[in-house]
Short mmCIF file of the N, C-alpha and C atoms (twelve columns), coordinates in Angstrom:
data_MODEL
# 
_entry.id   MODEL 
# 
loop_
_atom_site.group_PDB 
_atom_site.id 
_atom_site.type_symbol 
_atom_site.label_atom_id 
_atom_site.label_alt_id 
_atom_site.label_comp_id 
_atom_site.label_asym_id 
_atom_site.label_seq_id 
_atom_site.Cartn_x 
_atom_site.Cartn_y 
_atom_site.Cartn_z 
_atom_site.pdbx_PDB_model_num 
ATOM 1   N N  . UNK A 1  183.203 -57.926  105.979 1 
ATOM 2   C CA . UNK A 1  182.810 -58.361  107.304 1 
ATOM 3   C C  . UNK A 1  184.013 -58.621  108.205 1 
ATOM 4   N N  . UNK A 2  185.217 -58.403  107.711 1 
ATOM 5   C CA . UNK A 2  186.404 -58.520  108.540 1 
ATOM 6   C C  . UNK A 2  186.992 -59.914  108.647 1 
ATOM 7   N N  . UNK A 3  186.322 -60.908  108.102 1 
ATOM 8   C CA . UNK A 3  186.855 -62.276  108.181 1 
ATOM 9   C C  . UNK A 3  187.847 -62.502  107.053 1 
ATOM 10  N N  . UNK A 4  188.920 -63.186  107.385 1 
ATOM 11  C CA . UNK A 4  189.915 -63.524  106.378 1 
ATOM 12  C C  . UNK A 4  189.633 -64.917  105.841 1 
ATOM 13  N N  . UNK A 5  189.906 -65.086  104.578 1 
ATOM 14  C CA . UNK A 5  189.758 -66.391  103.966 1 
ATOM 15  C C  . UNK A 5  191.016 -67.205  104.253 1 
ATOM 16  N N  . UNK A 6  190.831 -68.360  104.874 1 
ATOM 17  C CA . UNK A 6  191.959 -69.233  105.198 1 
ATOM 18  C C  . UNK A 6  191.875 -70.463  104.304 1 
ATOM 19  N N  . UNK A 7  192.935 -70.710  103.583 1 
ATOM 20  C CA . UNK A 7  192.980 -71.848  102.681 1 
ATOM 21  C C  . UNK A 7  193.233 -73.127  103.475 1 
ATOM 22  N N  . UNK A 8  192.492 -74.166  103.177 1 
ATOM 23  C CA . UNK A 8  192.682 -75.454  103.841 1 
ATOM 24  C C  . UNK A 8  194.029 -76.042  103.429 1 
ATOM 25  N N  . UNK A 9  194.699 -76.754  104.345 1 
ATOM 26  C CA . UNK A 9  195.970 -77.378  103.972 1 
ATOM 27  C C  . UNK A 9  195.746 -78.448  102.906 1 
ATOM 28  N N  . UNK A 10 196.775 -78.705  102.141 1 
ATOM 29  C CA . UNK A 10 196.640 -79.709  101.086 1 
ATOM 30  C C  . UNK A 10 196.431 -81.088  101.702 1 
ATOM 31  N N  . UNK A 11 195.855 -81.948  100.907 1 
ATOM 32  C CA . UNK A 11 195.540 -83.311  101.328 1 
ATOM 33  C C  . UNK A 11 196.774 -84.031  101.868 1 
ATOM 34  N N  . UNK A 12 197.901 -83.890  101.195 1 
ATOM 35  C CA . UNK A 12 199.115 -84.604  101.596 1 
ATOM 36  C C  . UNK A 12 199.700 -84.097  102.909 1 
ATOM 37  N N  . UNK A 13 199.332 -82.892  103.315 1 
ATOM 38  C CA . UNK A 13 199.827 -82.350  104.584 1 
ATOM 39  C C  . UNK A 13 199.144 -83.029  105.765 1 
ATOM 40  N N  . UNK A 14 197.834 -83.246  105.689 1 
ATOM 41  C CA . UNK A 14 197.113 -83.741  106.853 1 
ATOM 42  C C  . UNK A 14 196.761 -85.221  106.807 1 
ATOM 43  N N  . UNK A 15 196.833 -85.882  105.653 1 
ATOM 44  C CA . UNK A 15 196.358 -87.270  105.572 1 
ATOM 45  C C  . UNK A 15 197.224 -88.223  106.391 1 
ATOM 46  N N  . UNK A 16 198.550 -88.059  106.366 1 
ATOM 47  C CA . UNK A 16 199.410 -88.990  107.106 1 
ATOM 48  C C  . UNK A 16 199.248 -88.863  108.618 1 
ATOM 49  N N  . UNK A 17 199.249 -87.668  109.189 1 
ATOM 50  C CA . UNK A 17 198.964 -87.593  110.629 1 
ATOM 51  C C  . UNK A 17 197.577 -88.134  110.983 1 
ATOM 52  N N  . UNK A 18 196.598 -87.914  110.103 1 
ATOM 53  C CA . UNK A 18 195.246 -88.426  110.368 1 
ATOM 54  C C  . UNK A 18 195.235 -89.954  110.349 1 
ATOM 55  N N  . UNK A 19 195.940 -90.563  109.406 1 
ATOM 56  C CA . UNK A 19 195.997 -92.025  109.343 1 
ATOM 57  C C  . UNK A 19 196.750 -92.612  110.528 1 
ATOM 58  N N  . UNK A 20 197.822 -91.977  110.937 1 
ATOM 59  C CA . UNK A 20 198.568 -92.444  112.116 1 
ATOM 60  C C  . UNK A 20 197.690 -92.351  113.363 1 
ATOM 61  N N  . UNK A 21 196.946 -91.269  113.479 1 
ATOM 62  C CA . UNK A 21 196.036 -91.095  114.619 1 
ATOM 63  C C  . UNK A 21 194.957 -92.180  114.612 1 
ATOM 64  N N  . UNK A 22 194.364 -92.442  113.455 1 
ATOM 65  C CA . UNK A 22 193.336 -93.489  113.355 1 
ATOM 66  C C  . UNK A 22 193.914 -94.855  113.715 1 
ATOM 67  N N  . UNK A 23 195.119 -95.137  113.253 1 
ATOM 68  C CA . UNK A 23 195.769 -96.402  113.592 1 
ATOM 69  C C  . UNK A 23 196.025 -96.494  115.093 1 
ATOM 70  N N  . UNK A 24 196.476 -95.400  115.707 1 
ATOM 71  C CA . UNK A 24 196.730 -95.395  117.146 1 
ATOM 72  C C  . UNK A 24 195.452 -95.681  117.925 1 
ATOM 73  N N  . UNK A 25 194.330 -95.066  117.526 1 
ATOM 74  C CA . UNK A 25 193.066 -95.331  118.209 1 
ATOM 75  C C  . UNK A 25 192.602 -96.769  117.991 1 
ATOM 76  N N  . UNK A 26 192.816 -97.299  116.804 1 
ATOM 77  C CA . UNK A 26 192.441 -98.691  116.533 1 
ATOM 78  C C  . UNK A 26 193.261 -99.637  117.411 1 
ATOM 79  N N  . UNK A 27 194.573 -99.409  117.478 1 
ATOM 80  C CA . UNK A 27 195.427 -100.249 118.316 1 
ATOM 81  C C  . UNK A 27 195.066 -100.116 119.794 1 
ATOM 82  N N  . UNK A 28 194.765 -98.899  120.223 1 
ATOM 83  C CA . UNK A 28 194.324 -98.660  121.599 1 
ATOM 84  C C  . UNK A 28 193.116 -99.548  121.923 1 
ATOM 85  N N  . UNK A 29 192.123 -99.540  121.056 1 
ATOM 86  C CA . UNK A 29 190.918 -100.340 121.290 1 
ATOM 87  C C  . UNK A 29 191.221 -101.836 121.279 1 
ATOM 88  N N  . UNK A 30 192.060 -102.283 120.368 1 
ATOM 89  C CA . UNK A 30 192.425 -103.700 120.323 1 
ATOM 90  C C  . UNK A 30 193.160 -104.095 121.605 1 
ATOM 91  N N  . UNK A 31 194.140 -103.296 122.013 1 
ATOM 92  C CA . UNK A 31 194.934 -103.631 123.204 1 
ATOM 93  C C  . UNK A 31 194.077 -103.608 124.471 1 
ATOM 94  N N  . UNK A 32 193.165 -102.657 124.574 1 
ATOM 95  C CA . UNK A 32 192.272 -102.594 125.736 1 
ATOM 96  C C  . UNK A 32 191.409 -103.855 125.809 1 
ATOM 97  N N  . UNK A 33 190.844 -104.249 124.683 1 
ATOM 98  C CA . UNK A 33 189.978 -105.434 124.665 1 
ATOM 99  C C  . UNK A 33 190.773 -106.713 124.943 1 
ATOM 100 N N  . UNK A 34 191.985 -106.817 124.386 1 
ATOM 101 C CA . UNK A 34 192.813 -108.006 124.622 1 
ATOM 102 C C  . UNK A 34 193.236 -108.103 126.087 1 
ATOM 103 N N  . UNK A 35 193.562 -106.985 126.707 1 
ATOM 104 C CA . UNK A 35 194.037 -107.007 128.080 1 
ATOM 105 C C  . UNK A 35 192.949 -107.056 129.125 1 
ATOM 106 N N  . UNK A 36 191.736 -106.672 128.768 1 
ATOM 107 C CA . UNK A 36 190.670 -106.536 129.765 1 
ATOM 108 C C  . UNK A 36 190.283 -107.846 130.432 1 
ATOM 109 N N  . UNK A 37 190.547 -108.958 129.778 1 
ATOM 110 C CA . UNK A 37 190.179 -110.245 130.369 1 
ATOM 111 C C  . UNK A 37 191.185 -110.704 131.420 1 
ATOM 112 N N  . UNK A 38 192.366 -110.081 131.473 1 
ATOM 113 C CA . UNK A 38 193.387 -110.607 132.368 1 
ATOM 114 C C  . UNK A 38 193.995 -109.567 133.309 1 
ATOM 115 N N  . UNK A 39 193.299 -108.450 133.524 1 
ATOM 116 C CA . UNK A 39 193.785 -107.443 134.461 1 
ATOM 117 C C  . UNK A 39 192.589 -106.718 135.071 1 
ATOM 118 N N  . UNK A 40 192.716 -106.345 136.326 1 
ATOM 119 C CA . UNK A 40 191.662 -105.577 136.986 1 
ATOM 120 C C  . UNK A 40 191.499 -104.246 136.244 1 
ATOM 121 N N  . UNK A 41 190.257 -103.813 136.004 1 
ATOM 122 C CA . UNK A 41 190.044 -102.598 135.221 1 
ATOM 123 C C  . UNK A 41 190.742 -101.354 135.775 1 
ATOM 124 N N  . UNK A 42 190.755 -101.186 137.098 1 
ATOM 125 C CA . UNK A 42 191.408 -100.011 137.683 1 
ATOM 126 C C  . UNK A 42 192.918 -100.077 137.464 1 
ATOM 127 N N  . UNK A 43 193.509 -101.258 137.715 1 
ATOM 128 C CA . UNK A 43 194.947 -101.412 137.506 1 
ATOM 129 C C  . UNK A 43 195.313 -101.170 136.044 1 
ATOM 130 N N  . UNK A 44 194.538 -101.732 135.133 1 
ATOM 131 C CA . UNK A 44 194.787 -101.520 133.707 1 
ATOM 132 C C  . UNK A 44 194.689 -100.047 133.333 1 
ATOM 133 N N  . UNK A 45 193.691 -99.364  133.875 1 
ATOM 134 C CA . UNK A 45 193.528 -97.935  133.596 1 
ATOM 135 C C  . UNK A 45 194.671 -97.102  134.133 1 
ATOM 136 N N  . UNK A 46 195.142 -97.446  135.343 1 
ATOM 137 C CA . UNK A 46 196.257 -96.701  135.939 1 
ATOM 138 C C  . UNK A 46 197.535 -96.927  135.132 1 
ATOM 139 N N  . UNK A 47 197.801 -98.164  134.750 1 
ATOM 140 C CA . UNK A 47 198.987 -98.443  133.935 1 
ATOM 141 C C  . UNK A 47 198.899 -97.707  132.603 1 
ATOM 142 N N  . UNK A 48 197.738 -97.733  131.976 1 
ATOM 143 C CA . UNK A 48 197.534 -97.017  130.715 1 
ATOM 144 C C  . UNK A 48 197.841 -95.535  130.877 1 
ATOM 145 N N  . UNK A 49 197.332 -94.925  131.931 1 
ATOM 146 C CA . UNK A 49 197.528 -93.487  132.134 1 
ATOM 147 C C  . UNK A 49 198.978 -93.149  132.474 1 
ATOM 148 N N  . UNK A 50 199.646 -94.015  133.227 1 
ATOM 149 C CA . UNK A 50 201.056 -93.769  133.544 1 
ATOM 150 C C  . UNK A 50 201.900 -93.827  132.274 1 
ATOM 151 N N  . UNK A 51 201.678 -94.848  131.462 1 
ATOM 152 C CA . UNK A 51 202.435 -94.981  130.213 1 
ATOM 153 C C  . UNK A 51 202.135 -93.809  129.290 1 
ATOM 154 N N  . UNK A 52 200.853 -93.423  129.184 1 
ATOM 155 C CA . UNK A 52 200.486 -92.283  128.334 1 
ATOM 156 C C  . UNK A 52 201.135 -90.990  128.839 1 
ATOM 157 N N  . UNK A 53 201.176 -90.808  130.160 1 
ATOM 158 C CA . UNK A 53 201.802 -89.607  130.726 1 
ATOM 159 C C  . UNK A 53 203.304 -89.593  130.458 1 
ATOM 160 N N  . UNK A 54 203.961 -90.741  130.590 1 
ATOM 161 C CA . UNK A 54 205.394 -90.814  130.309 1 
ATOM 162 C C  . UNK A 54 205.679 -90.518  128.836 1 
ATOM 163 N N  . UNK A 55 204.889 -91.118  127.950 1 
ATOM 164 C CA . UNK A 55 205.061 -90.879  126.516 1 
ATOM 165 C C  . UNK A 55 204.810 -89.410  126.176 1 
ATOM 166 N N  . UNK A 56 203.752 -88.837  126.742 1 
ATOM 167 C CA . UNK A 56 203.454 -87.426  126.513 1 
ATOM 168 C C  . UNK A 56 204.545 -86.515  127.039 1 
ATOM 169 N N  . UNK A 57 205.120 -86.869  128.184 1 
ATOM 170 C CA . UNK A 57 206.210 -86.082  128.753 1 
ATOM 171 C C  . UNK A 57 207.440 -86.120  127.843 1 
ATOM 172 N N  . UNK A 58 207.755 -87.290  127.321 1 
ATOM 173 C CA . UNK A 58 208.881 -87.396  126.384 1 
ATOM 174 C C  . UNK A 58 208.630 -86.577  125.120 1 
ATOM 175 N N  . UNK A 59 207.410 -86.621  124.613 1 
ATOM 176 C CA . UNK A 59 207.062 -85.825  123.439 1 
ATOM 177 C C  . UNK A 59 207.189 -84.336  123.735 1 
ATOM 178 N N  . UNK A 60 206.723 -83.913  124.905 1 
ATOM 179 C CA . UNK A 60 206.824 -82.510  125.301 1 
ATOM 180 C C  . UNK A 60 208.289 -82.074  125.421 1 
ATOM 181 N N  . UNK A 61 209.125 -82.918  126.021 1 
ATOM 182 C CA . UNK A 61 210.551 -82.611  126.134 1 
ATOM 183 C C  . UNK A 61 211.171 -82.466  124.745 1 
ATOM 184 N N  . UNK A 62 210.821 -83.360  123.834 1 
ATOM 185 C CA . UNK A 62 211.346 -83.281  122.468 1 
ATOM 186 C C  . UNK A 62 210.929 -81.980  121.796 1 
ATOM 187 N N  . UNK A 63 209.656 -81.629  121.921 1 
ATOM 188 C CA . UNK A 63 209.154 -80.396  121.283 1 
ATOM 189 C C  . UNK A 63 209.868 -79.174  121.856 1 
ATOM 190 N N  . UNK A 64 210.010 -79.111  123.175 1 
ATOM 191 C CA . UNK A 64 210.677 -77.963  123.807 1 
ATOM 192 C C  . UNK A 64 212.150 -77.916  123.406 1 
ATOM 193 N N  . UNK A 65 212.814 -79.070  123.369 1 
ATOM 194 C CA . UNK A 65 214.226 -79.101  122.994 1 
ATOM 195 C C  . UNK A 65 214.417 -78.706  121.532 1 
ATOM 196 N N  . UNK A 66 213.462 -79.097  120.702 1 
ATOM 197 C CA . UNK A 66 213.581 -78.836  119.264 1 
ATOM 198 C C  . UNK A 66 213.137 -77.427  118.889 1 
ATOM 199 N N  . UNK A 67 212.001 -76.983  119.440 1 
ATOM 200 C CA . UNK A 67 211.400 -75.712  119.017 1 
ATOM 201 C C  . UNK A 67 211.447 -74.613  120.072 1 
ATOM 202 N N  . UNK A 68 211.776 -74.939  121.304 1 
ATOM 203 C CA . UNK A 68 211.822 -73.949  122.372 1 
ATOM 204 C C  . UNK A 68 210.484 -73.787  123.079 1 
ATOM 205 N N  . UNK A 69 210.530 -73.147  124.230 1 
ATOM 206 C CA . UNK A 69 209.331 -72.953  125.062 1 
ATOM 207 C C  . UNK A 69 208.296 -72.036  124.403 1 
ATOM 208 N N  . UNK A 70 208.745 -71.184  123.485 1 
ATOM 209 C CA . UNK A 70 207.822 -70.233  122.861 1 
ATOM 210 C C  . UNK A 70 206.719 -70.918  122.053 1 
ATOM 211 N N  . UNK A 71 206.933 -72.184  121.661 1 
ATOM 212 C CA . UNK A 71 205.916 -72.888  120.883 1 
ATOM 213 C C  . UNK A 71 204.758 -73.369  121.762 1 
ATOM 214 N N  . UNK A 72 204.966 -73.381  123.079 1 
ATOM 215 C CA . UNK A 72 203.925 -73.862  123.991 1 
ATOM 216 C C  . UNK A 72 203.039 -72.692  124.418 1 
ATOM 217 N N  . UNK A 73 202.006 -72.463  123.659 1 
ATOM 218 C CA . UNK A 73 201.076 -71.383  123.977 1 
ATOM 219 C C  . UNK A 73 199.971 -71.933  124.878 1 
ATOM 220 N N  . UNK A 74 199.703 -71.243  125.981 1 
ATOM 221 C CA . UNK A 74 198.637 -71.678  126.888 1 
ATOM 222 C C  . UNK A 74 198.210 -70.495  127.738 1 
ATOM 223 N N  . UNK A 75 197.058 -70.660  128.333 1 
ATOM 224 C CA . UNK A 75 196.575 -69.680  129.296 1 
ATOM 225 C C  . UNK A 75 195.862 -70.437  130.417 1 
ATOM 226 N N  . UNK A 76 195.373 -69.710  131.388 1 
ATOM 227 C CA . UNK A 76 194.721 -70.332  132.550 1 
ATOM 228 C C  . UNK A 76 193.517 -71.184  132.122 1 
ATOM 229 N N  . UNK A 77 192.750 -70.691  131.173 1 
ATOM 230 C CA . UNK A 77 191.580 -71.430  130.692 1 
ATOM 231 C C  . UNK A 77 191.984 -72.761  130.062 1 
ATOM 232 N N  . UNK A 78 193.029 -72.732  129.234 1 
ATOM 233 C CA . UNK A 78 193.501 -73.961  128.606 1 
ATOM 234 C C  . UNK A 78 193.976 -74.982  129.620 1 
ATOM 235 N N  . UNK A 79 194.679 -74.517  130.644 1 
ATOM 236 C CA . UNK A 79 195.139 -75.411  131.714 1 
ATOM 237 C C  . UNK A 79 193.942 -76.029  132.435 1 
ATOM 238 N N  . UNK A 80 192.942 -75.200  132.752 1 
ATOM 239 C CA . UNK A 80 191.769 -75.704  133.470 1 
ATOM 240 C C  . UNK A 80 191.015 -76.756  132.648 1 
ATOM 241 N N  . UNK A 81 190.806 -76.500  131.353 1 
ATOM 242 C CA . UNK A 81 190.109 -77.474  130.503 1 
ATOM 243 C C  . UNK A 81 190.906 -78.773  130.409 1 
ATOM 244 N N  . UNK A 82 192.232 -78.671  130.361 1 
ATOM 245 C CA . UNK A 82 193.063 -79.868  130.309 1 
ATOM 246 C C  . UNK A 82 192.955 -80.675  131.599 1 
ATOM 247 N N  . UNK A 83 192.916 -79.987  132.731 1 
ATOM 248 C CA . UNK A 83 192.741 -80.669  134.020 1 
ATOM 249 C C  . UNK A 83 191.395 -81.383  134.069 1 
ATOM 250 N N  . UNK A 84 190.353 -80.694  133.640 1 
ATOM 251 C CA . UNK A 84 189.025 -81.297  133.624 1 
ATOM 252 C C  . UNK A 84 188.953 -82.502  132.677 1 
ATOM 253 N N  . UNK A 85 189.630 -82.400  131.535 1 
ATOM 254 C CA . UNK A 85 189.680 -83.531  130.606 1 
ATOM 255 C C  . UNK A 85 190.406 -84.720  131.261 1 
ATOM 256 N N  . UNK A 86 191.479 -84.438  131.984 1 
ATOM 257 C CA . UNK A 86 192.200 -85.505  132.680 1 
ATOM 258 C C  . UNK A 86 191.360 -86.177  133.742 1 
ATOM 259 N N  . UNK A 87 190.618 -85.383  134.495 1 
ATOM 260 C CA . UNK A 87 189.715 -85.952  135.506 1 
ATOM 261 C C  . UNK A 87 188.644 -86.812  134.827 1 
ATOM 262 N N  . UNK A 88 188.142 -86.346  133.709 1 
ATOM 263 C CA . UNK A 88 187.109 -87.096  132.977 1 
ATOM 264 C C  . UNK A 88 187.664 -88.410  132.449 1 
ATOM 265 N N  . UNK A 89 188.863 -88.386  131.868 1 
ATOM 266 C CA . UNK A 89 189.466 -89.629  131.355 1 
ATOM 267 C C  . UNK A 89 189.764 -90.582  132.513 1 
ATOM 268 N N  . UNK A 90 190.288 -90.035  133.601 1 
ATOM 269 C CA . UNK A 90 190.559 -90.871  134.769 1 
ATOM 270 C C  . UNK A 90 189.295 -91.525  135.318 1 
ATOM 271 N N  . UNK A 91 188.205 -90.799  135.299 1 
ATOM 272 C CA . UNK A 91 186.930 -91.349  135.773 1 
ATOM 273 C C  . UNK A 91 186.392 -92.398  134.810 1 
ATOM 274 N N  . UNK A 92 186.586 -92.176  133.517 1 
ATOM 275 C CA . UNK A 92 186.067 -93.109  132.513 1 
ATOM 276 C C  . UNK A 92 186.845 -94.412  132.486 1 
ATOM 277 N N  . UNK A 93 188.138 -94.351  132.786 1 
ATOM 278 C CA . UNK A 93 188.966 -95.554  132.761 1 
ATOM 279 C C  . UNK A 93 188.572 -96.445  133.907 1 
# 
């Protein structure tokens, strides 16, 4: 049928990034709840997004410096979905 069999990565390859991601989401929820009582929701959301954008920009710079621009694969569709996701997160915050 033309499909190739792709072997799943070993447990030790993906478990640590998955645990770090889960911890990051847990901390995100704790920090949001702790801060929500003492900051206007819009201001808190804007600060959150600015810090996230700065952190993401630093990560992107590191990846490009380490691996080069060729590792950043994208197309017009991917850019559009990312923009829509950003608008959605901005609206939800």
